[in-house]
Structure formats: structure tokens, C-alpha cells
Amino acid sequence: MLGMIAPTSRTDRSSMSFLQAVRGVSEERAPIWLMRQAGRYLPEYLAIKAKSTFLEMTRTPALAAEITLQPLRRFSIDAAIIFSDIMTPLEALGIAIEFSPGPSIAQPLRSRVQVEALALRGEIAPFVGDALRLVKAALPDNVGLIGFGGTPLTLAAYLIEGGGSKEYAKFRQFLRHDPAVVHLLLEKLTALTIAYLRMQVAAGADAIQLFDSWAGLHDEPTYREFGLPYYKRIMDGLADTGAGRMFFALGASHLMEAIAEIPCEVVSVDWRTDLRLARKQLPGRALQGNLDPAFLYAERGALAAEARRILKAGLGGAHIFNLGHGIWPNAPIDAVAHLIETVHAYKRT
Ligand code: CP3
């Protein structure tokens, strides 16, 4: 059996469609993966979830690796994203997080004393590294492996608010009330994130995506003060690793000029951003995106037409097809398969 499997080499991996696009090569076929593709809508994931808690699933490398690989058994997607959460590394700073199902923090951080007490205790989520190594060993040479983290500002939104929220009023009040403490927190989260992402690359991640899921809360001056400097440091801190650096911000069409300053190879845009405009605003970058996740519920012909419209808008440079935000938990599986076939069938030349 082993003799039938081609030996893995760096050269083989670097020729894969996903990594080519990450490096800016405009290819004949757009590679595709889907944000939040592991878990959620897959019955084989729900079967595991029925027997384990979310924390058990993320902390048990064999389970996390299995969940990461599940969508690859069904679909011919071009990259796998490790099953974990943006909140996972925070435990190493001594922060207790529960999931119900969104993250919740028993003691939200709203004082200098609390933030000053945050210090690294032990390794940062070593089980994520173990899971990445298991996935890498099982992954075909033509499929990329993506590690990820949350941006400091998005992590701070959860930590200060105490959990998810529509308006993040407490977070936004605290940002204005005590900006110096917020900066101290962002400093600590930045150092944590650089170490955590470097660990993921060392464990085999070909690319890293930074999720700025709450970018849309901020106006540009606020984003330039509390977001951008830290994101630049994180991406600069990964430069020597050779891993592809991908940045995703939700609801950030108004922040594109600032985002264009982030050193990274790929900018992932949400469904409200016109890819042709993003191409002009982000010269030389590979673009990723940006199908509205709700289109997976459209009639087949309408879904395919919308996918082709996006593929056309993505011409003129490297394009990695993706959704404009994470796939929804009840997404129809046959629509996902149809989308992937449609994208792979489209010739960009
Ligand atoms: O889905 C995947 O591809 C697997 C990995 C993954 C999870 N979270 C698993 C998860 C990824 C990439 C994330 C990222 C994440 N987590 C983001 C950034 C992406 C985005 O959607 O904007 C954010 C903001 C979070 C924070 C978070 N964690 C939320 C809002 C929730 C609530 C429920 C949900 O699924 O969105 C979680 C919990 C969480 N993270 C679950 C899973 C599978 C659900 C756990 C459960 O159902 O018990």
C-alpha cells in the first residue's frame, strides 16, 4: 500500500494550487476552501459533538485532526483549516473561557489590575500543534494546511465584553474610558498571537489566517490606533517563517485603505466588498472570497451564476475562492458540493 503513495517533498507541496495562489500566481483555476468548513453542518461532525464537549474536541489532537479532515473526505477542497477556535490560546494567559456555544468569560477584563496580572503560564495550546502534525501527515500533497488566530482587537472585544454581543457596548465604553489599559491588553495579546502562530507554522501550517471578526465595529481612526499597529507586528513576526499570511476582516469595506498597509500575501474580504474594487485597493495581493453564505440556500442555477459572477470579479490577479464569512451550521451539503464543482470548472483564462 505504502508504495502507491508518492513521497512527500517540499517541491510537491509548493506546486499546489492553494499555495500558488497565496504566493500571488494567477492560475487557470481558482482554488477553494470555505471559512468554518470543519464541523457545524456535517453529520459526521455532529456525531462526534454528541459525545464530546467543544473543549474536549479542540484539546484532543486525534479528534481535532479527524474533524479537520472530515470535509476533505466529502469535497475536493484545496485547503484544510485546523479545527480550533480563536479563543483557544488565551488559556495560556490564565483566562478561563467557556463555550455556550459562543465564548463566555466569567470575569471580563475591565481593570488595569486584571490586565497586568495576565502572564504566560506554560506552553500555548500545544495540542493545536499536535493536531496540525496529525493532519499534515494525513494530507495529500495538493491540499494546503491553514492555521489561524484571532486579531488582538477582536480577542479584546470578547475579553472585555465578557462574550459575544451585537453592539459590544461595554467593550466600546472601556476602549474610550481607559485606552491605556486596552493598549496594554493588546500588547500582551500580540505577543501571545505571534508565538502561537509561529508554533502552528512549525507544526506544519502552510498558511496562517488572522480573523478580525469584529473589525466592523470601528471607524478608521480607531482601527488605525487599536488594530493596525498590532496586526502589522503580528504579520512582520511571521515574515521569516515563509508561511502564507492571510488577513480576514468582517464588515470592513470602509477600512480597506488601512488594511492595505498590513504586510500579508492574501486579503480575504466579506460578501459586501466588491472584489473588483478590492483589486484596485489592494494591488499585488491575492484576494480571497467572497460568496454570501446565504447563497448556499439559493436554487442551484442561481448559486452557480453567483459563483461565476464572483470568479469573474476576481480576475486580474490571484484569487482564492471562499465564502464572505463562515458557513452556517445548517448549510445544505449538496449545495456546498455544487459550489466547489462550479468553482473548479471555471476557467479564468
Ligand atoms: O468551523 C471551523 O472551520 C472550525 C474552526 C473554527 C471554530 N471557530 C470552531 C468553533 C474557527 C476557524 C473558529 C473561528 C472563530 N471563533 C471566529 C472567527 C471566524 C468568524 O466566524 O468570524 C470567531 C469570531 C470565533 C468565536 C466563537 N467561537 C463564536 C462566535 C462561537 C459561537 C458558535 C459558532 O460556531 O460560531 C464559537 C464557538 C465555536 N467555535 C464552535 C465551533 C465549532 C461551536 C461550539 C458548539 O457548538 O458547542
Short mmCIF file of C-alpha atoms and ligand atoms in Angstrom, two decimals:
data_model
loop_
_atom_site.label_atom_id
_atom_site.label_comp_id
_atom_site.label_asym_id
_atom_site.label_seq_id
_atom_site.Cartn_x
_atom_site.Cartn_y
_atom_site.Cartn_z
CA MET A 1 0.00 0.00 0.00
CA LEU A 2 2.68 2.47 1.02
CA GLY A 3 4.43 2.05 -2.30
CA MET A 4 1.39 3.51 -4.04
CA ILE A 5 1.68 6.82 -2.23
CA ALA A 6 4.02 9.38 -3.79
CA PRO A 7 6.68 10.52 -1.32
CA THR A 8 6.06 13.96 0.13
CA SER A 9 8.57 16.67 -0.63
CA ARG A 10 8.66 20.45 -0.24
CA THR A 11 8.73 20.81 -4.02
CA ASP A 12 5.50 18.85 -4.38
CA ARG A 13 3.72 20.97 -1.81
CA SER A 14 4.87 24.29 -3.25
CA SER A 15 3.29 23.48 -6.61
CA MET A 16 -0.17 23.06 -5.09
CA SER A 17 -2.89 25.32 -6.37
CA PHE A 18 -3.70 26.89 -2.97
CA LEU A 19 -0.08 27.82 -2.22
CA GLN A 20 0.50 29.10 -5.73
CA ALA A 21 -2.43 31.48 -5.31
CA VAL A 22 -1.21 32.51 -1.84
CA ARG A 23 2.08 33.48 -3.49
CA GLY A 24 0.23 35.65 -5.98
CA VAL A 25 0.26 33.37 -9.02
CA SER A 26 -2.90 33.98 -11.04
CA GLU A 27 -3.94 30.49 -12.00
CA GLU A 28 -6.26 28.98 -14.59
CA ARG A 29 -8.49 27.51 -11.84
CA ALA A 30 -9.25 29.26 -8.58
CA PRO A 31 -8.55 27.10 -5.51
CA ILE A 32 -11.37 26.98 -2.96
CA TRP A 33 -11.84 26.36 0.74
CA LEU A 34 -14.65 27.58 3.00
CA MET A 35 -14.33 29.50 6.23
CA ARG A 36 -15.62 27.36 9.13
CA GLN A 37 -15.68 24.33 6.82
CA ALA A 38 -14.81 21.89 9.63
CA GLY A 39 -17.74 20.94 11.81
CA ARG A 40 -21.08 22.70 12.03
CA TYR A 41 -23.16 21.36 9.12
CA LEU A 42 -21.61 17.90 8.68
CA PRO A 43 -23.46 14.91 10.19
CA GLU A 44 -20.14 13.13 10.88
CA TYR A 45 -19.11 16.19 12.96
CA LEU A 46 -22.43 16.27 14.80
CA ALA A 47 -21.90 12.57 15.67
CA ILE A 48 -18.61 13.44 17.39
CA LYS A 49 -20.16 16.52 19.01
CA ALA A 50 -22.94 14.36 20.52
CA LYS A 51 -20.29 12.56 22.58
CA SER A 52 -17.81 15.34 23.43
CA THR A 53 -17.81 18.95 24.51
CA PHE A 54 -16.29 21.62 22.29
CA LEU A 55 -13.29 21.97 24.62
CA GLU A 56 -12.68 18.20 24.53
CA MET A 57 -12.82 18.27 20.74
CA THR A 58 -10.28 21.08 20.48
CA ARG A 59 -7.96 19.71 23.18
CA THR A 60 -7.81 16.14 21.90
CA PRO A 61 -5.46 16.14 18.89
CA ALA A 62 -6.90 12.96 17.35
CA LEU A 63 -10.44 14.41 17.48
CA ALA A 64 -9.42 17.85 16.23
CA ALA A 65 -7.46 16.24 13.38
CA GLU A 66 -10.38 13.97 12.47
CA ILE A 67 -12.81 16.93 12.38
CA THR A 68 -10.34 18.93 10.26
CA LEU A 69 -10.15 16.11 7.73
CA GLN A 70 -13.90 15.36 7.53
CA PRO A 71 -14.80 17.96 4.87
CA LEU A 72 -11.88 16.74 2.71
CA ARG A 73 -13.40 13.28 2.52
CA ARG A 74 -16.61 14.73 1.05
CA PHE A 75 -15.36 17.58 -1.13
CA SER A 76 -12.33 18.24 -3.31
CA ILE A 77 -11.36 21.40 -1.46
CA ASP A 78 -7.88 22.85 -1.85
CA ALA A 79 -7.06 23.57 1.80
CA ALA A 80 -7.84 22.29 5.29
CA ILE A 81 -8.21 24.65 8.28
CA ILE A 82 -7.33 23.25 11.67
CA PHE A 83 -10.30 22.69 13.99
CA SER A 84 -9.87 25.02 16.96
CA ASP A 85 -11.12 28.46 18.00
CA ILE A 86 -9.78 31.99 18.10
CA MET A 87 -10.11 31.88 21.92
CA THR A 88 -8.03 28.69 22.30
CA PRO A 89 -4.61 30.29 23.05
CA LEU A 90 -5.99 32.60 25.77
CA GLU A 91 -5.95 29.91 28.43
CA ALA A 92 -2.16 30.17 28.40
CA LEU A 93 -2.54 33.71 29.79
CA GLY A 94 -4.60 32.38 32.67
CA ILE A 95 -8.01 33.30 31.24
CA ALA A 96 -10.80 30.76 31.76
CA ILE A 97 -13.15 30.54 28.79
CA GLU A 98 -16.34 28.55 28.40
CA PHE A 99 -18.32 27.91 25.24
CA SER A 100 -22.11 28.05 25.35
CA PRO A 101 -21.88 27.79 22.34
CA GLY A 102 -20.15 31.18 21.86
CA PRO A 103 -17.22 32.09 24.08
CA SER A 104 -18.02 33.43 27.54
CA ILE A 105 -15.65 34.81 30.15
CA ALA A 106 -16.69 34.59 33.80
CA GLN A 107 -14.60 37.61 34.77
CA PRO A 108 -14.49 40.13 31.92
CA LEU A 109 -11.29 42.21 31.87
CA ARG A 110 -12.20 45.74 32.91
CA SER A 111 -9.39 46.92 35.15
CA ARG A 112 -5.65 47.57 34.97
CA VAL A 113 -5.04 45.10 37.79
CA GLN A 114 -6.66 42.28 35.82
CA VAL A 115 -4.74 43.08 32.65
CA GLU A 116 -1.44 43.45 34.48
CA ALA A 117 -1.94 40.02 36.03
CA LEU A 118 -2.07 38.34 32.62
CA ALA A 119 1.15 36.42 32.04
CA LEU A 120 2.15 33.40 30.06
CA ARG A 121 1.95 30.26 32.13
CA GLY A 122 3.24 27.28 30.24
CA GLU A 123 3.05 26.38 26.58
CA ILE A 124 0.43 27.94 24.33
CA ALA A 125 -2.14 25.31 23.30
CA PRO A 126 0.40 22.58 22.48
CA PHE A 127 -2.50 20.29 21.48
CA VAL A 128 -3.09 22.50 18.42
CA GLY A 129 0.47 21.77 17.28
CA ASP A 130 -0.11 18.06 17.84
CA ALA A 131 -3.35 18.20 15.84
CA LEU A 132 -1.62 20.06 12.98
CA ARG A 133 1.11 17.40 12.81
CA LEU A 134 -1.51 14.63 12.64
CA VAL A 135 -3.39 16.43 9.85
CA LYS A 136 -0.21 17.19 7.91
CA ALA A 137 0.78 13.53 7.93
CA ALA A 138 -2.61 12.53 6.50
CA LEU A 139 -2.98 15.33 3.96
CA PRO A 140 -2.42 14.79 0.24
CA ASP A 141 0.40 16.91 -1.26
CA ASN A 142 -2.03 19.03 -3.25
CA VAL A 143 -4.04 20.25 -0.23
CA GLY A 144 -2.87 23.19 1.88
CA LEU A 145 -2.97 23.32 5.66
CA ILE A 146 -4.15 26.53 7.31
CA GLY A 147 -3.55 27.55 10.91
CA PHE A 148 -5.30 30.57 12.41
CA GLY A 149 -5.76 33.03 15.22
CA GLY A 150 -7.95 35.99 16.12
CA THR A 151 -6.67 39.56 15.98
CA PRO A 152 -5.82 41.20 19.31
CA LEU A 153 -8.67 43.72 18.89
CA THR A 154 -11.26 41.02 18.20
CA LEU A 155 -10.00 38.92 21.13
CA ALA A 156 -10.10 42.04 23.32
CA ALA A 157 -13.74 42.60 22.29
CA TYR A 158 -14.69 39.19 23.74
CA LEU A 159 -12.44 39.54 26.80
CA ILE A 160 -13.68 42.99 27.81
CA GLU A 161 -17.34 42.44 26.90
CA GLY A 162 -17.37 39.00 28.57
CA GLY A 163 -18.73 37.21 25.48
CA GLY A 164 -20.35 37.81 22.13
CA SER A 165 -22.65 40.81 21.71
CA LYS A 166 -24.40 42.76 18.99
CA GLU A 167 -23.16 46.24 19.89
CA TYR A 168 -20.20 45.46 22.18
CA ALA A 169 -21.25 48.45 24.27
CA LYS A 170 -19.16 47.55 27.33
CA PHE A 171 -16.08 46.94 25.17
CA ARG A 172 -16.54 50.21 23.29
CA GLN A 173 -17.13 52.14 26.51
CA PHE A 174 -13.98 50.72 28.06
CA LEU A 175 -11.97 51.50 24.93
CA ARG A 176 -12.82 55.19 25.40
CA HIS A 177 -12.72 55.13 29.20
CA ASP A 178 -9.25 53.60 29.60
CA PRO A 179 -7.42 53.38 26.27
CA ALA A 180 -4.06 52.86 28.02
CA VAL A 181 -5.23 49.61 29.62
CA VAL A 182 -6.65 48.45 26.29
CA HIS A 183 -3.25 49.06 24.69
CA LEU A 184 -1.58 47.06 27.47
CA LEU A 185 -4.00 44.20 26.80
CA LEU A 186 -3.40 44.44 23.04
CA GLU A 187 0.39 44.30 23.66
CA LYS A 188 0.01 41.08 25.61
CA LEU A 189 -2.36 39.55 23.05
CA THR A 190 0.02 40.48 20.24
CA ALA A 191 2.99 38.74 21.87
CA LEU A 192 0.80 35.69 22.56
CA THR A 193 -0.51 35.61 19.00
CA ILE A 194 2.95 35.83 17.38
CA ALA A 195 4.23 32.93 19.49
CA TYR A 196 1.04 30.91 18.90
CA LEU A 197 1.05 31.39 15.13
CA ARG A 198 4.78 30.63 14.85
CA MET A 199 4.15 27.41 16.76
CA GLN A 200 1.44 26.49 14.22
CA VAL A 201 3.81 27.10 11.30
CA ALA A 202 6.49 24.98 12.99
CA ALA A 203 3.86 22.24 13.36
CA GLY A 204 3.17 22.26 9.62
CA ALA A 205 0.74 25.06 8.75
CA ASP A 206 1.43 26.24 5.17
CA ALA A 207 -0.52 29.45 5.76
CA ILE A 208 -2.00 31.38 8.66
CA GLN A 209 -5.26 33.32 8.66
CA LEU A 210 -5.86 36.14 11.12
CA PHE A 211 -9.60 36.59 11.78
CA ASP A 212 -10.68 40.14 12.58
CA SER A 213 -14.33 39.26 13.02
CA TRP A 214 -15.24 42.48 14.84
CA ALA A 215 -13.29 44.95 12.69
CA GLY A 216 -16.62 46.37 11.55
CA LEU A 217 -17.30 47.93 14.96
CA HIS A 218 -14.66 50.58 14.42
CA ASP A 219 -14.17 53.73 12.39
CA GLU A 220 -10.87 54.20 10.59
CA PRO A 221 -9.07 56.36 13.19
CA THR A 222 -9.94 53.87 15.94
CA TYR A 223 -8.84 50.97 13.74
CA ARG A 224 -5.57 52.73 12.99
CA GLU A 225 -4.91 53.27 16.68
CA PHE A 226 -6.05 49.98 18.25
CA GLY A 227 -5.89 47.49 15.38
CA LEU A 228 -3.42 48.18 12.62
CA PRO A 229 -0.12 48.61 14.56
CA TYR A 230 -0.62 45.26 16.29
CA TYR A 231 -1.64 43.45 13.08
CA LYS A 232 1.49 44.77 11.35
CA ARG A 233 3.63 43.43 14.17
CA ILE A 234 1.99 40.01 14.01
CA MET A 235 2.45 39.71 10.25
CA ASP A 236 6.04 41.02 10.45
CA GLY A 237 6.62 38.47 13.19
CA LEU A 238 5.72 35.71 10.74
CA ALA A 239 7.67 37.03 7.75
CA ASP A 240 10.71 34.81 8.23
CA THR A 241 8.63 31.62 8.52
CA GLY A 242 7.75 31.52 4.82
CA ALA A 243 4.12 30.70 5.66
CA GLY A 244 1.42 32.45 3.65
CA ARG A 245 -0.12 35.29 5.64
CA MET A 246 -3.84 35.81 5.18
CA PHE A 247 -5.97 38.53 6.77
CA PHE A 248 -9.76 38.48 7.04
CA ALA A 249 -11.85 41.35 8.40
CA LEU A 250 -15.64 41.27 8.60
CA GLY A 251 -17.66 44.37 7.75
CA ALA A 252 -14.52 46.26 6.81
CA SER A 253 -15.23 47.76 3.37
CA HIS A 254 -14.72 51.20 4.97
CA LEU A 255 -11.29 50.15 6.33
CA MET A 256 -9.64 48.96 3.11
CA GLU A 257 -7.07 51.76 2.94
CA ALA A 258 -5.83 50.83 6.42
CA ILE A 259 -5.96 47.09 5.65
CA ALA A 260 -3.84 47.68 2.54
CA GLU A 261 -0.97 48.59 4.89
CA ILE A 262 -0.92 45.17 6.58
CA PRO A 263 2.04 43.09 5.38
CA CYS A 264 0.38 39.91 4.12
CA GLU A 265 0.04 37.89 0.94
CA VAL A 266 -3.75 37.37 0.97
CA VAL A 267 -6.61 39.67 1.92
CA SER A 268 -9.91 37.88 2.48
CA VAL A 269 -12.94 40.09 2.00
CA ASP A 270 -16.54 39.70 3.11
CA TRP A 271 -19.50 39.48 0.74
CA ARG A 272 -20.29 43.19 0.90
CA THR A 273 -16.96 44.18 -0.63
CA ASP A 274 -16.82 44.27 -4.43
CA LEU A 275 -13.84 42.15 -5.48
CA ARG A 276 -13.10 44.44 -8.43
CA LEU A 277 -12.86 47.42 -6.09
CA ALA A 278 -10.75 45.39 -3.64
CA ARG A 279 -8.41 44.53 -6.53
CA LYS A 280 -7.81 48.26 -7.07
CA GLN A 281 -7.44 48.99 -3.37
CA LEU A 282 -5.06 46.07 -2.75
CA PRO A 283 -2.66 45.98 -5.69
CA GLY A 284 -0.34 42.99 -5.77
CA ARG A 285 -2.27 40.97 -3.16
CA ALA A 286 -4.02 37.70 -3.67
CA LEU A 287 -7.72 38.13 -2.92
CA GLN A 288 -9.89 35.63 -1.12
CA GLY A 289 -13.67 35.46 -1.00
CA ASN A 290 -16.45 36.32 -1.12
CA LEU A 291 -19.74 34.47 -1.67
CA ASP A 292 -22.54 35.49 0.69
CA PRO A 293 -23.00 32.36 2.88
CA ALA A 294 -26.77 32.76 2.34
CA PHE A 295 -26.32 31.88 -1.36
CA LEU A 296 -25.86 28.23 -0.35
CA TYR A 297 -29.64 28.27 0.18
CA ALA A 298 -30.36 29.55 -3.36
CA GLU A 299 -31.64 27.42 -6.20
CA ARG A 300 -28.71 25.55 -7.87
CA GLY A 301 -28.61 27.66 -11.02
CA ALA A 302 -28.65 30.90 -9.04
CA LEU A 303 -25.84 29.63 -6.78
CA ALA A 304 -23.68 28.68 -9.79
CA ALA A 305 -24.38 32.01 -11.51
CA GLU A 306 -23.39 33.94 -8.39
CA ALA A 307 -20.20 31.85 -8.00
CA ARG A 308 -19.28 32.64 -11.63
CA ARG A 309 -20.03 36.33 -11.10
CA ILE A 310 -17.57 36.34 -8.20
CA LEU A 311 -14.96 34.37 -10.17
CA LYS A 312 -15.20 36.95 -12.93
CA ALA A 313 -14.88 39.81 -10.46
CA GLY A 314 -11.78 38.10 -9.05
CA LEU A 315 -9.92 38.10 -12.38
CA GLY A 316 -6.86 40.28 -12.83
CA GLY A 317 -4.75 38.65 -10.12
CA ALA A 318 -4.58 35.63 -7.83
CA HIS A 319 -7.95 34.59 -6.37
CA ILE A 320 -8.76 32.00 -3.72
CA PHE A 321 -12.48 31.35 -3.76
CA ASN A 322 -14.17 31.35 -0.36
CA LEU A 323 -17.32 32.47 1.37
CA GLY A 324 -17.55 36.06 2.56
CA HIS A 325 -17.85 34.75 6.14
CA GLY A 326 -18.16 31.35 7.84
CA ILE A 327 -20.51 28.70 6.52
CA TRP A 328 -23.76 28.49 8.53
CA PRO A 329 -24.48 25.48 10.75
CA ASN A 330 -27.44 24.23 8.67
CA ALA A 331 -25.89 24.76 5.23
CA PRO A 332 -27.13 22.19 2.68
CA ILE A 333 -24.30 19.78 1.92
CA ASP A 334 -25.29 19.24 -1.73
CA ALA A 335 -25.08 23.00 -2.30
CA VAL A 336 -21.53 23.01 -0.90
CA ALA A 337 -20.57 20.21 -3.30
CA HIS A 338 -22.21 22.04 -6.21
CA LEU A 339 -20.36 25.25 -5.36
CA ILE A 340 -16.98 23.51 -5.27
CA GLU A 341 -17.64 21.80 -8.63
CA THR A 342 -18.72 25.10 -10.17
CA VAL A 343 -15.59 26.90 -8.99
CA HIS A 344 -13.26 24.14 -10.17
CA ALA A 345 -14.96 24.01 -13.58
CA TYR A 346 -14.46 27.73 -14.23
CA LYS A 347 -11.51 28.64 -16.45
CA ARG A 348 -10.01 32.00 -15.54
CA THR A 349 -8.14 32.44 -18.80
O1 CP3 B 1 -15.58 25.89 11.97
C1 CP3 B 1 -14.43 25.64 11.64
O2 CP3 B 1 -13.94 25.71 10.47
C2 CP3 B 1 -13.51 25.10 12.68
C3 CP3 B 1 -12.69 26.00 13.39
C4 CP3 B 1 -13.23 27.29 13.97
C5 CP3 B 1 -14.09 27.43 15.10
N1 CP3 B 1 -14.11 28.76 15.43
C6 CP3 B 1 -14.79 26.35 15.81
C7 CP3 B 1 -15.93 26.64 16.72
C8 CP3 B 1 -12.82 28.55 13.56
C9 CP3 B 1 -11.96 28.93 12.35
C10 CP3 B 1 -13.36 29.46 14.50
C11 CP3 B 1 -13.07 30.89 14.45
C12 CP3 B 1 -13.85 31.80 15.27
N2 CP3 B 1 -14.36 31.61 16.53
C13 CP3 B 1 -14.11 33.13 14.89
C14 CP3 B 1 -13.62 33.79 13.63
C15 CP3 B 1 -14.42 33.44 12.43
C16 CP3 B 1 -15.78 34.08 12.39
O3 CP3 B 1 -16.76 33.32 12.34
O4 CP3 B 1 -15.85 35.32 12.35
C17 CP3 B 1 -14.86 33.72 15.93
C18 CP3 B 1 -15.40 35.13 15.95
C19 CP3 B 1 -15.00 32.75 16.97
C20 CP3 B 1 -15.64 32.92 18.29
C21 CP3 B 1 -16.69 31.91 18.50
N3 CP3 B 1 -16.44 30.62 18.92
C22 CP3 B 1 -18.09 32.04 18.31
C23 CP3 B 1 -18.80 33.31 17.86
C24 CP3 B 1 -18.68 30.80 18.64
C25 CP3 B 1 -20.18 30.52 18.67
C26 CP3 B 1 -20.67 29.48 17.78
C27 CP3 B 1 -20.13 29.41 16.40
O5 CP3 B 1 -19.88 28.31 15.91
O6 CP3 B 1 -19.91 30.48 15.80
C28 CP3 B 1 -17.62 29.92 18.98
C29 CP3 B 1 -17.71 28.51 19.36
C30 CP3 B 1 -17.24 27.57 18.31
N4 CP3 B 1 -16.06 27.68 17.61
C31 CP3 B 1 -17.91 26.40 17.88
C32 CP3 B 1 -17.10 25.80 16.89
C33 CP3 B 1 -17.35 24.54 16.15
C34 CP3 B 1 -19.28 25.91 18.39
C35 CP3 B 1 -19.18 25.08 19.60
C36 CP3 B 1 -20.53 24.42 19.93
O7 CP3 B 1 -21.42 24.38 19.07
O8 CP3 B 1 -20.61 23.93 21.06
#
